Tab-separated table of C-alpha atoms and ligand atoms in Angstrom:
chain	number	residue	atom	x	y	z
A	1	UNK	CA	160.316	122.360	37.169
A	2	UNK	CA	158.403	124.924	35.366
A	3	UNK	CA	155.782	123.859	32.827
A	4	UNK	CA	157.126	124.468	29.096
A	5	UNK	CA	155.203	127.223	27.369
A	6	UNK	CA	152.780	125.569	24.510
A	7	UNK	CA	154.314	125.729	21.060
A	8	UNK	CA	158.335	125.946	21.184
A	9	UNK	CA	160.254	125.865	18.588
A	10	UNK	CA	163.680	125.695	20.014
A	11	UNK	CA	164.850	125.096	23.685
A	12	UNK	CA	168.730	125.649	24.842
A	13	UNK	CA	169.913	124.121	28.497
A	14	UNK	CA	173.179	124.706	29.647
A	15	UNK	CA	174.202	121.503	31.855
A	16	UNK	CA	177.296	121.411	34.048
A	17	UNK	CA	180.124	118.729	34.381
A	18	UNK	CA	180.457	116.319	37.242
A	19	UNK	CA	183.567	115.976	39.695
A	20	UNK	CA	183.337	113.006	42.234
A	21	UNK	CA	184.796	114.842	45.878
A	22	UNK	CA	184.125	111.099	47.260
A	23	UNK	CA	184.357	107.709	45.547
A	24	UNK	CA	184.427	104.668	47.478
A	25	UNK	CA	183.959	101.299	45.744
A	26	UNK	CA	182.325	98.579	47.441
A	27	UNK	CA	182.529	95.504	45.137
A	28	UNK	CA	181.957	93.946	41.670
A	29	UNK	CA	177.927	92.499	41.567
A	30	UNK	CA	177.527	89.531	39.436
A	31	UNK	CA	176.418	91.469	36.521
A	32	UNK	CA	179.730	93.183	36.194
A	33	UNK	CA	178.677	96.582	37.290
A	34	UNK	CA	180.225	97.971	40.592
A	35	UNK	CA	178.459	99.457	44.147
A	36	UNK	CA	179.875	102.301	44.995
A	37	UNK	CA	179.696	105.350	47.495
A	38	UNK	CA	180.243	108.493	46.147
A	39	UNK	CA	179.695	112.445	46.655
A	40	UNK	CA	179.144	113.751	43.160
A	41	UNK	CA	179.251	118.043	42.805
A	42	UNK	CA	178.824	120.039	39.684
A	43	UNK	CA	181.824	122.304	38.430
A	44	UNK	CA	181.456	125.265	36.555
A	45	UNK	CA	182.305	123.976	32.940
A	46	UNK	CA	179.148	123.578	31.001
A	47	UNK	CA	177.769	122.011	27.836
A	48	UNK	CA	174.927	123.148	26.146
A	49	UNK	CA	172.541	121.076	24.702
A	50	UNK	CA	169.992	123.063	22.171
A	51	UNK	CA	167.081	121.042	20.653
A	52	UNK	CA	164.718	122.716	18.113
A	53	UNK	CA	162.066	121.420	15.306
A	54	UNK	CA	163.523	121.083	11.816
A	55	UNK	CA	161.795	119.773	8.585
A	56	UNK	CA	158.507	120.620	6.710
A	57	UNK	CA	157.017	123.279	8.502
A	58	UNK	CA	153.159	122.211	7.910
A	59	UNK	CA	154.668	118.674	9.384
A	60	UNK	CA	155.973	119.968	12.679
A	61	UNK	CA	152.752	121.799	13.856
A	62	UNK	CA	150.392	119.665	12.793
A	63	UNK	CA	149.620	116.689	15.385
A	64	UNK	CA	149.279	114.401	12.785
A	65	UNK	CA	152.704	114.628	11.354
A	66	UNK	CA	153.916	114.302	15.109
A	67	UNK	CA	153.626	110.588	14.680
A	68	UNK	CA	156.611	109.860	12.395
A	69	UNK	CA	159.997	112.325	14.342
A	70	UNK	CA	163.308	111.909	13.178
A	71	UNK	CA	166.277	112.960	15.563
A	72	UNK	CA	169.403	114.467	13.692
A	73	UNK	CA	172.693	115.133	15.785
A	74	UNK	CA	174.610	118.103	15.395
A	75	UNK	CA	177.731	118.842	16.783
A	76	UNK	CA	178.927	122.357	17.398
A	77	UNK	CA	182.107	123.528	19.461
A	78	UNK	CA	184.040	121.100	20.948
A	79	UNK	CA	184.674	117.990	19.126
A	80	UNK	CA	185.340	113.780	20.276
A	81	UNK	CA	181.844	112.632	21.014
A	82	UNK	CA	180.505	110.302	19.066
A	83	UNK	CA	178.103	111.295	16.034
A	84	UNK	CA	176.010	108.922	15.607
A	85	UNK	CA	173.270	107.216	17.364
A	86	UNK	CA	175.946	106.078	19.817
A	87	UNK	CA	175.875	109.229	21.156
A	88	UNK	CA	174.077	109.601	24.446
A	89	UNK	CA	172.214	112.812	23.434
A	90	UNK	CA	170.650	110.624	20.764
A	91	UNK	CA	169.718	107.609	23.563
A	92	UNK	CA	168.766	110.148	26.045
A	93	UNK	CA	165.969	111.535	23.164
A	94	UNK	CA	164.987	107.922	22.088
A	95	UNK	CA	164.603	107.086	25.974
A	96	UNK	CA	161.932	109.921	26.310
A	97	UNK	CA	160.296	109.245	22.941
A	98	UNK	CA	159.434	105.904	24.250
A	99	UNK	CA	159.015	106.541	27.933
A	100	UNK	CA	156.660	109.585	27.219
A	101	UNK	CA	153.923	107.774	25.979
A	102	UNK	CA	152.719	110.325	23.143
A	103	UNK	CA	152.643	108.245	20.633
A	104	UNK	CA	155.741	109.162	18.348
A	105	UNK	CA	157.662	106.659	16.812
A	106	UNK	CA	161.303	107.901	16.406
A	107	UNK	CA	163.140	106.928	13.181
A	108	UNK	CA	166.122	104.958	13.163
A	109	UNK	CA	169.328	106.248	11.570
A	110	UNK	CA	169.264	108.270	8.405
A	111	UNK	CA	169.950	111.189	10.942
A	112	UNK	CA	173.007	112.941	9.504
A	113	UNK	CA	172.510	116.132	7.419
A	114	UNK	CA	172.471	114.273	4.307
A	115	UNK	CA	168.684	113.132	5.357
A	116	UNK	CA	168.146	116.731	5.338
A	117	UNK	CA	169.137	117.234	1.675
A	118	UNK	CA	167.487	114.636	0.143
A	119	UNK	CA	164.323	115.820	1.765
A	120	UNK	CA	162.312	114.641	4.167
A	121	UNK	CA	158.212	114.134	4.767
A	122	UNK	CA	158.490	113.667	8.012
A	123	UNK	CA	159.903	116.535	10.807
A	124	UNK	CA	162.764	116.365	12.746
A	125	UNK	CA	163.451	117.532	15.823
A	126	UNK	CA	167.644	118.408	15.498
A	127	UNK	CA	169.700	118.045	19.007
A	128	UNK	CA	172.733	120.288	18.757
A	129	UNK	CA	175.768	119.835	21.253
A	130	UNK	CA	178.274	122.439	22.341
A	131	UNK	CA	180.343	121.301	24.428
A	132	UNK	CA	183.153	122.402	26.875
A	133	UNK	CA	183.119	119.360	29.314
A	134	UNK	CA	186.134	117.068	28.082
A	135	UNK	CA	184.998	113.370	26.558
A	136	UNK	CA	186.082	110.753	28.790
A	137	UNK	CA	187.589	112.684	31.377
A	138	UNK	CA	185.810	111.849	34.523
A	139	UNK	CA	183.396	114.214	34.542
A	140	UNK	CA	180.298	113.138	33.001
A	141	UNK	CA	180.312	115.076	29.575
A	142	UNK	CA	178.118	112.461	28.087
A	143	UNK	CA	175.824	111.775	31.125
A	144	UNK	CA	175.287	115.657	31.043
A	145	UNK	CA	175.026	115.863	27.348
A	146	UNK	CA	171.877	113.183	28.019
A	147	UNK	CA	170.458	114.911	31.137
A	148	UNK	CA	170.207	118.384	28.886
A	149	UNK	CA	168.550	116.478	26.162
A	150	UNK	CA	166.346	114.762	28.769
A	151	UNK	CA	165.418	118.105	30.187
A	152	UNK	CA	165.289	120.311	26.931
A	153	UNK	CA	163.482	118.148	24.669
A	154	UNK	CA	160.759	117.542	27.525
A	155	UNK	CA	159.901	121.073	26.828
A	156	UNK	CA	160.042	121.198	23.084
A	157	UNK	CA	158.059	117.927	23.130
A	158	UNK	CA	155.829	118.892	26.328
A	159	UNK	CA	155.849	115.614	27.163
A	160	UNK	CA	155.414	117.064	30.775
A	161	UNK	CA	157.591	114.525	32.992
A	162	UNK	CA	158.773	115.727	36.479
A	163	UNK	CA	162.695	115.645	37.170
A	164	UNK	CA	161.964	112.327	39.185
A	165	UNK	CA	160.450	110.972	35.517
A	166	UNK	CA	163.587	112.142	34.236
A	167	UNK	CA	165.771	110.624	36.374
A	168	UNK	CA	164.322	107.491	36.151
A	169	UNK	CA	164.387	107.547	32.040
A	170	UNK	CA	168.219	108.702	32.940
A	171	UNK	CA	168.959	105.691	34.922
A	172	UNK	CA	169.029	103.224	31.901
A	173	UNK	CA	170.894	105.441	29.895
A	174	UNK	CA	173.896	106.090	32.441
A	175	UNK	CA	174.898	105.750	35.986
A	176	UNK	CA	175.872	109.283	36.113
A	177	UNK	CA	172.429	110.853	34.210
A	178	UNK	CA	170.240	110.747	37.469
A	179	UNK	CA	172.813	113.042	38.558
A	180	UNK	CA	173.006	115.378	35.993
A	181	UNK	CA	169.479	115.846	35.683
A	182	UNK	CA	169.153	117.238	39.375
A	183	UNK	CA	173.027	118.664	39.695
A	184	UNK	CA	174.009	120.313	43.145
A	185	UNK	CA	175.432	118.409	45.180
A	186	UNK	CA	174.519	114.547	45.946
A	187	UNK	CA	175.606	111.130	47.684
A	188	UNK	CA	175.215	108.521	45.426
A	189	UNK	CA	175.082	104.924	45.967
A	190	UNK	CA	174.070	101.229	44.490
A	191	UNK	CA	175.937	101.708	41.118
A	192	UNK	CA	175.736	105.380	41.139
A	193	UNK	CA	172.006	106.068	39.905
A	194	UNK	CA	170.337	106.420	43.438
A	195	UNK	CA	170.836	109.820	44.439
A	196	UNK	CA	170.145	112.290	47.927
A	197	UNK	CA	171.046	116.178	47.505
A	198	UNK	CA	173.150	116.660	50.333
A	199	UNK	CA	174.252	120.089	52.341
A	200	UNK	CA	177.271	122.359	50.775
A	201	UNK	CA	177.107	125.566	52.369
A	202	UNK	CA	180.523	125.813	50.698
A	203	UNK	CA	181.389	127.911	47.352
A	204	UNK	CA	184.748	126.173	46.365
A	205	UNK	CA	187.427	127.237	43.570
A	206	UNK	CA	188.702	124.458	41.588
A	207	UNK	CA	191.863	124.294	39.357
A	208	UNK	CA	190.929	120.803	36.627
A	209	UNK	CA	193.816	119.543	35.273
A	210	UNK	CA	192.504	118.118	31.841
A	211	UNK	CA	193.956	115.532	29.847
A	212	UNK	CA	193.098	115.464	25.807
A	213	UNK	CA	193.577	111.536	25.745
A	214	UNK	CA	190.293	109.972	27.386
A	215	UNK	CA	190.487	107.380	29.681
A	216	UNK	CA	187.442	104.272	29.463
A	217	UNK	CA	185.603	103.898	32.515
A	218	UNK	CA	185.582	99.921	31.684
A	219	UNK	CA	189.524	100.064	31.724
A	220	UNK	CA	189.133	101.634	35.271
A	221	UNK	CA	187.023	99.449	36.452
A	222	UNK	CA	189.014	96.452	35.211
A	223	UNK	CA	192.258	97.730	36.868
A	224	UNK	CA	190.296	97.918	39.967
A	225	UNK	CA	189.207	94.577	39.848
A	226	UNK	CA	192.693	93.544	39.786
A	227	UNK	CA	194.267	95.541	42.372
A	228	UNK	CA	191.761	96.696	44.351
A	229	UNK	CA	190.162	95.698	47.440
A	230	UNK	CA	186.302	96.519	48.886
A	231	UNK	CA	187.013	99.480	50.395
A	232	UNK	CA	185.161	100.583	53.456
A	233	UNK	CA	185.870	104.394	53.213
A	234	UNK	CA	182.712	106.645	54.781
A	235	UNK	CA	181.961	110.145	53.429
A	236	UNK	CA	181.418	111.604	56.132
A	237	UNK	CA	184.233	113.770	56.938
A	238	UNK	CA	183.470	115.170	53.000
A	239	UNK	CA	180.063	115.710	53.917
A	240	UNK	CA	180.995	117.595	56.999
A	241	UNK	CA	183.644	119.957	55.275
A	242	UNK	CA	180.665	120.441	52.466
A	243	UNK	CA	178.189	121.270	55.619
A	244	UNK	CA	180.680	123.786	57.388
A	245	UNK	CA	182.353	125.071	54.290
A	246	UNK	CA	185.962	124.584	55.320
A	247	UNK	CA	188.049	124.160	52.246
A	248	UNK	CA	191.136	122.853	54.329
A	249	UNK	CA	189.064	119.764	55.680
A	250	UNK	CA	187.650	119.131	52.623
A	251	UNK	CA	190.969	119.231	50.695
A	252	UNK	CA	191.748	116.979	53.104
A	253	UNK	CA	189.137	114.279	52.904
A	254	UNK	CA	188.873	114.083	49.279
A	255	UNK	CA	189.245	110.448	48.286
A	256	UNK	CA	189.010	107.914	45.467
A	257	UNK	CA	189.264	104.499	45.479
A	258	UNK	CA	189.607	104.513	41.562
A	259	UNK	CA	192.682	106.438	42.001
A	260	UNK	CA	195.338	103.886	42.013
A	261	UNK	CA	193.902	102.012	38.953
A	262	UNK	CA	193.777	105.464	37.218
A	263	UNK	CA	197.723	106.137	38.176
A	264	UNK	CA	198.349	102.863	37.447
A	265	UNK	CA	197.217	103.056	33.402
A	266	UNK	CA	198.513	106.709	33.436
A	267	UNK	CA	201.696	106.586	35.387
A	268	UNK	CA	202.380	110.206	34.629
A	269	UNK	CA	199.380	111.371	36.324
A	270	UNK	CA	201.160	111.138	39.892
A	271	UNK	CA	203.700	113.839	38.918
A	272	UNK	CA	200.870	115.978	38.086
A	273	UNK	CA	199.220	115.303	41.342
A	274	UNK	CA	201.990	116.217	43.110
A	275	UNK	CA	202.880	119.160	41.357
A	276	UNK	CA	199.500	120.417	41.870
A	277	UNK	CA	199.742	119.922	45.764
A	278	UNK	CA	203.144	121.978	45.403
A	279	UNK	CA	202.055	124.854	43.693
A	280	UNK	CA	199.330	125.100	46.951
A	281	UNK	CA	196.330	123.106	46.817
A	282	UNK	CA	194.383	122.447	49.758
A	283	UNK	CA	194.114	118.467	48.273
A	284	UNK	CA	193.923	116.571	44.690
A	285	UNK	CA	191.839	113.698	43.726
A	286	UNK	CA	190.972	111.973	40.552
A	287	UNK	CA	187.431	112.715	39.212
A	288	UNK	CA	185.563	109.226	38.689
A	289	UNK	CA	186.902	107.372	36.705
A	290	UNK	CA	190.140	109.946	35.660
A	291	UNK	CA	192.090	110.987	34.194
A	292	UNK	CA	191.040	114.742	35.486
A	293	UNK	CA	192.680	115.994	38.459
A	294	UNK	CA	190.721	118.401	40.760
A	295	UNK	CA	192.721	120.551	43.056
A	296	UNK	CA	190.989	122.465	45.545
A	297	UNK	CA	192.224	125.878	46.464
A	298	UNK	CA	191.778	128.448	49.065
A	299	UNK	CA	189.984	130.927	47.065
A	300	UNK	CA	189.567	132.161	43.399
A	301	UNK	CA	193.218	134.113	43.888
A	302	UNK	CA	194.946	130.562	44.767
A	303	UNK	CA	193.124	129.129	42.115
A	304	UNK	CA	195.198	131.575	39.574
A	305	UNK	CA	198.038	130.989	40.742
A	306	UNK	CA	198.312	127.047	40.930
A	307	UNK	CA	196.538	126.891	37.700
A	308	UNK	CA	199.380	128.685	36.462
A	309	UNK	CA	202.158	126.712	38.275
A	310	UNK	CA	200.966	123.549	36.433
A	311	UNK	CA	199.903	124.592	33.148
A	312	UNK	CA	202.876	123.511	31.413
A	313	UNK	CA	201.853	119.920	32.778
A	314	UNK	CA	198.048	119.184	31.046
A	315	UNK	CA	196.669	119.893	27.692
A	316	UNK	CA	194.276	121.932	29.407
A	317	UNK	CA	193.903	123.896	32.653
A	318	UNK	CA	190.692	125.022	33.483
A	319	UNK	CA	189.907	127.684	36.915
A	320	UNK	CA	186.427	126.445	38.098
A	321	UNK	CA	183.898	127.012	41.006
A	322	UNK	CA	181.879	124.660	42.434
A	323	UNK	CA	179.192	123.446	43.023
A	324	UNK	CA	177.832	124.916	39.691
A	325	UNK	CA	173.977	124.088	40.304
A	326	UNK	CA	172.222	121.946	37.905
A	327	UNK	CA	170.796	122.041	34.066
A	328	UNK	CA	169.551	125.681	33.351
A	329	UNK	CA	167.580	126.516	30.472
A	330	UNK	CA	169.078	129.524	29.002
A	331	UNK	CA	166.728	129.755	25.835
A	332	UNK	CA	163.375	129.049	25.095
A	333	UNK	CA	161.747	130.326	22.194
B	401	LIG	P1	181.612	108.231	32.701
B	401	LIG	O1	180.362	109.086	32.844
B	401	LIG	O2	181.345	106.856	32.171
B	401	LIG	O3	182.534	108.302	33.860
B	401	LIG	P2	183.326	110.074	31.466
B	401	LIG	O4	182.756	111.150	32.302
B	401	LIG	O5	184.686	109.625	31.799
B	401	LIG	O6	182.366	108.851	31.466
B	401	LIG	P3	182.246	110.943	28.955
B	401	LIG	O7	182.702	112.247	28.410
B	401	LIG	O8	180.867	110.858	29.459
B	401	LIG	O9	183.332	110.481	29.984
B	401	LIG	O10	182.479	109.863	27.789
B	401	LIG	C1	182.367	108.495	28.046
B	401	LIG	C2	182.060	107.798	26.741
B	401	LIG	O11	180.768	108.175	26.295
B	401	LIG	C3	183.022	108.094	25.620
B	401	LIG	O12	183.478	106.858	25.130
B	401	LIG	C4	182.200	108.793	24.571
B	401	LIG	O13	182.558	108.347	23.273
B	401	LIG	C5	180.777	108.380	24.887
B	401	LIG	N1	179.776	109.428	24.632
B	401	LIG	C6	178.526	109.228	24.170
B	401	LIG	N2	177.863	110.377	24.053
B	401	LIG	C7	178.690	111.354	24.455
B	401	LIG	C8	178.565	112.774	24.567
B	401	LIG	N3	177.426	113.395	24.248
B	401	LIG	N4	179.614	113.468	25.039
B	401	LIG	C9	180.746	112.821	25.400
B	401	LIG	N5	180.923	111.489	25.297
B	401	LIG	C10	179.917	110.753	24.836
């Protein structure tokens, strides 16, 4: 990562959403949390997270006033994340106050624009989220949301972590952040927060079939405990499509093992499957934890057309490639 010039103001990353190509789940550990096996790939539907310095302006640039930092969520496009300190943009910035060891001491609450009005001694560093990636839809909005924040705020702050630090602050906040910090393409095992880039010498076209009603990982999970078995599914013939960019192969070993608990709590989401595979894709899987459906196609012409075949059948149809690389910082002022 490229050092931070000294002195920002305001820094804008644009961080992509997650698909799972491979999800194999090993078992429930004692703590509740499941090991699994998974390929994880970034899709070309982005967030982006923008973080800049608010409040009295003598405050922000003198050291001294450093001490004392308020964080104050905004949400821009796109609406259903939370907007309050449960949001994982917030976490993700408390995480790195903490970890970074410069000596700030983040206040708690207070953060809505209301704070802002009834002014404030102390400066504020504002966290604004646009987002595109659906909430609760399997692909990681939240974990991405967290990973730009991570990323963007380690500039503003020049706090001066590597991605590794990053990761590793990510870890507690979200299986999926460690991830989204590095994007690409990775295999990703334990309970999802050890990661390995792996080859893709593919460039894949996507059609996402998006539902507006999320679907909570924990419900998943729970469904799974009750019908599913340790699966011993490998990755490799995914890793080998990935490696000799053949879309067919890969369309063909796309798997989930969260799939069944996924069709199981949204019944109609079979249907869709289907009708996906009919209008031509290559293969379908659930992302994570659902209830997205990822069809792969034979090229960005397919794409069009199966998107529009199934249209009619999701709230929202998006035509994506993949993989999309990782966070990008697409401001920096
Ligand atoms: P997971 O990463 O657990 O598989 P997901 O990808 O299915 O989750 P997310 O969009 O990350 O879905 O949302 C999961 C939960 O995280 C939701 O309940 C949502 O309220 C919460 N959440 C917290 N912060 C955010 C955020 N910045 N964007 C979206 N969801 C968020």
């Amino acid at each position: 990562m490229t050092r931070a010039p000294a002195g920002l103001a305001r820094v804008a990353v644009r961080v992509p959403a997650k698909i799972n190509l491979f999800l194999a789940v090993r078992g429930r550990r004692d703590d509740g949390m499941h090991d699994i096996v998974s390929i994880m790939h970034t899709v070309g539907v982005h967030d982006v997270v923008t973080v800049a310095f608010g409040g009295p302006r003598a405050a922000m640039h003198h050291p001294a006033g450093r001490r004392v930092m308020e964080v104050e969520l905004q949400l821009g496009t796109g609406g259903g994340a939370p907007p309050d300190d449960a949001n994982l943009a917030v976490r993700a910035a408390r995480a790195l106050a903490s970890s970074a060891g410069n000596g700030w001491s983040l206040r708690r609450g207070g953060g809505g624009r209301g704070a802002a009005e009834r002014g404030r001694q102390w400066p504020v560093t504002r966290v604004r989220l646009d987002k595109r990636i659906p909430v609760g839809a399997g692909m990681a909005g939240g974990s991405a949301d967290a990973a730009g924040t991570l990323i963007a705020l380690n500039r503003l702050w020049d706090c001066d972590l590597s991605l590794d630090q990053l990761r590793d602050i990510g870890a507690a906040l979200g299986a999926d952040v460690p991830f989204c910090v590095g994007g690409g393409t990775a295999l990703a095992t334990g309970t999802g927060v050890t990661t390995a880039q792996v080859l893709c010498r593919g460039r894949f076209q996507l059609v996402l079939g998006i539902s507006d009603r999320p679907l909570a990982t924990a419900d998943v999970y729970r469904c799974w405990d009750e019908i599913g078995v340790a699966s011993r599914a490998e990755p490799d013939a995914v890793l080998q499509a990935l490696r000799t960019a053949d879309p067919v192969a890969l369309g063909e070993a796309l798997h989930n093992d969260l799939q069944p608990a996924a069709f199981h709590l949204r019944p109609e989401l079979r249907a869709r499957r289907d009708a996906l595979l009919a209008a031509g894709a290559l293969g379908v899987v659930v992302s994570g934890s659902g209830p997205t459906l990822v069809g792969l196609t034979d090229g960005a012409q397919a794409a069009r057309r199966v998107a529009r075949a199934v249209r009619h059948l999701f709230d929202r149809v998006e035509v994506a490639r993949s993989p999309a690389g990782g966070p990008e910082v697409v401001e920096e002022r």
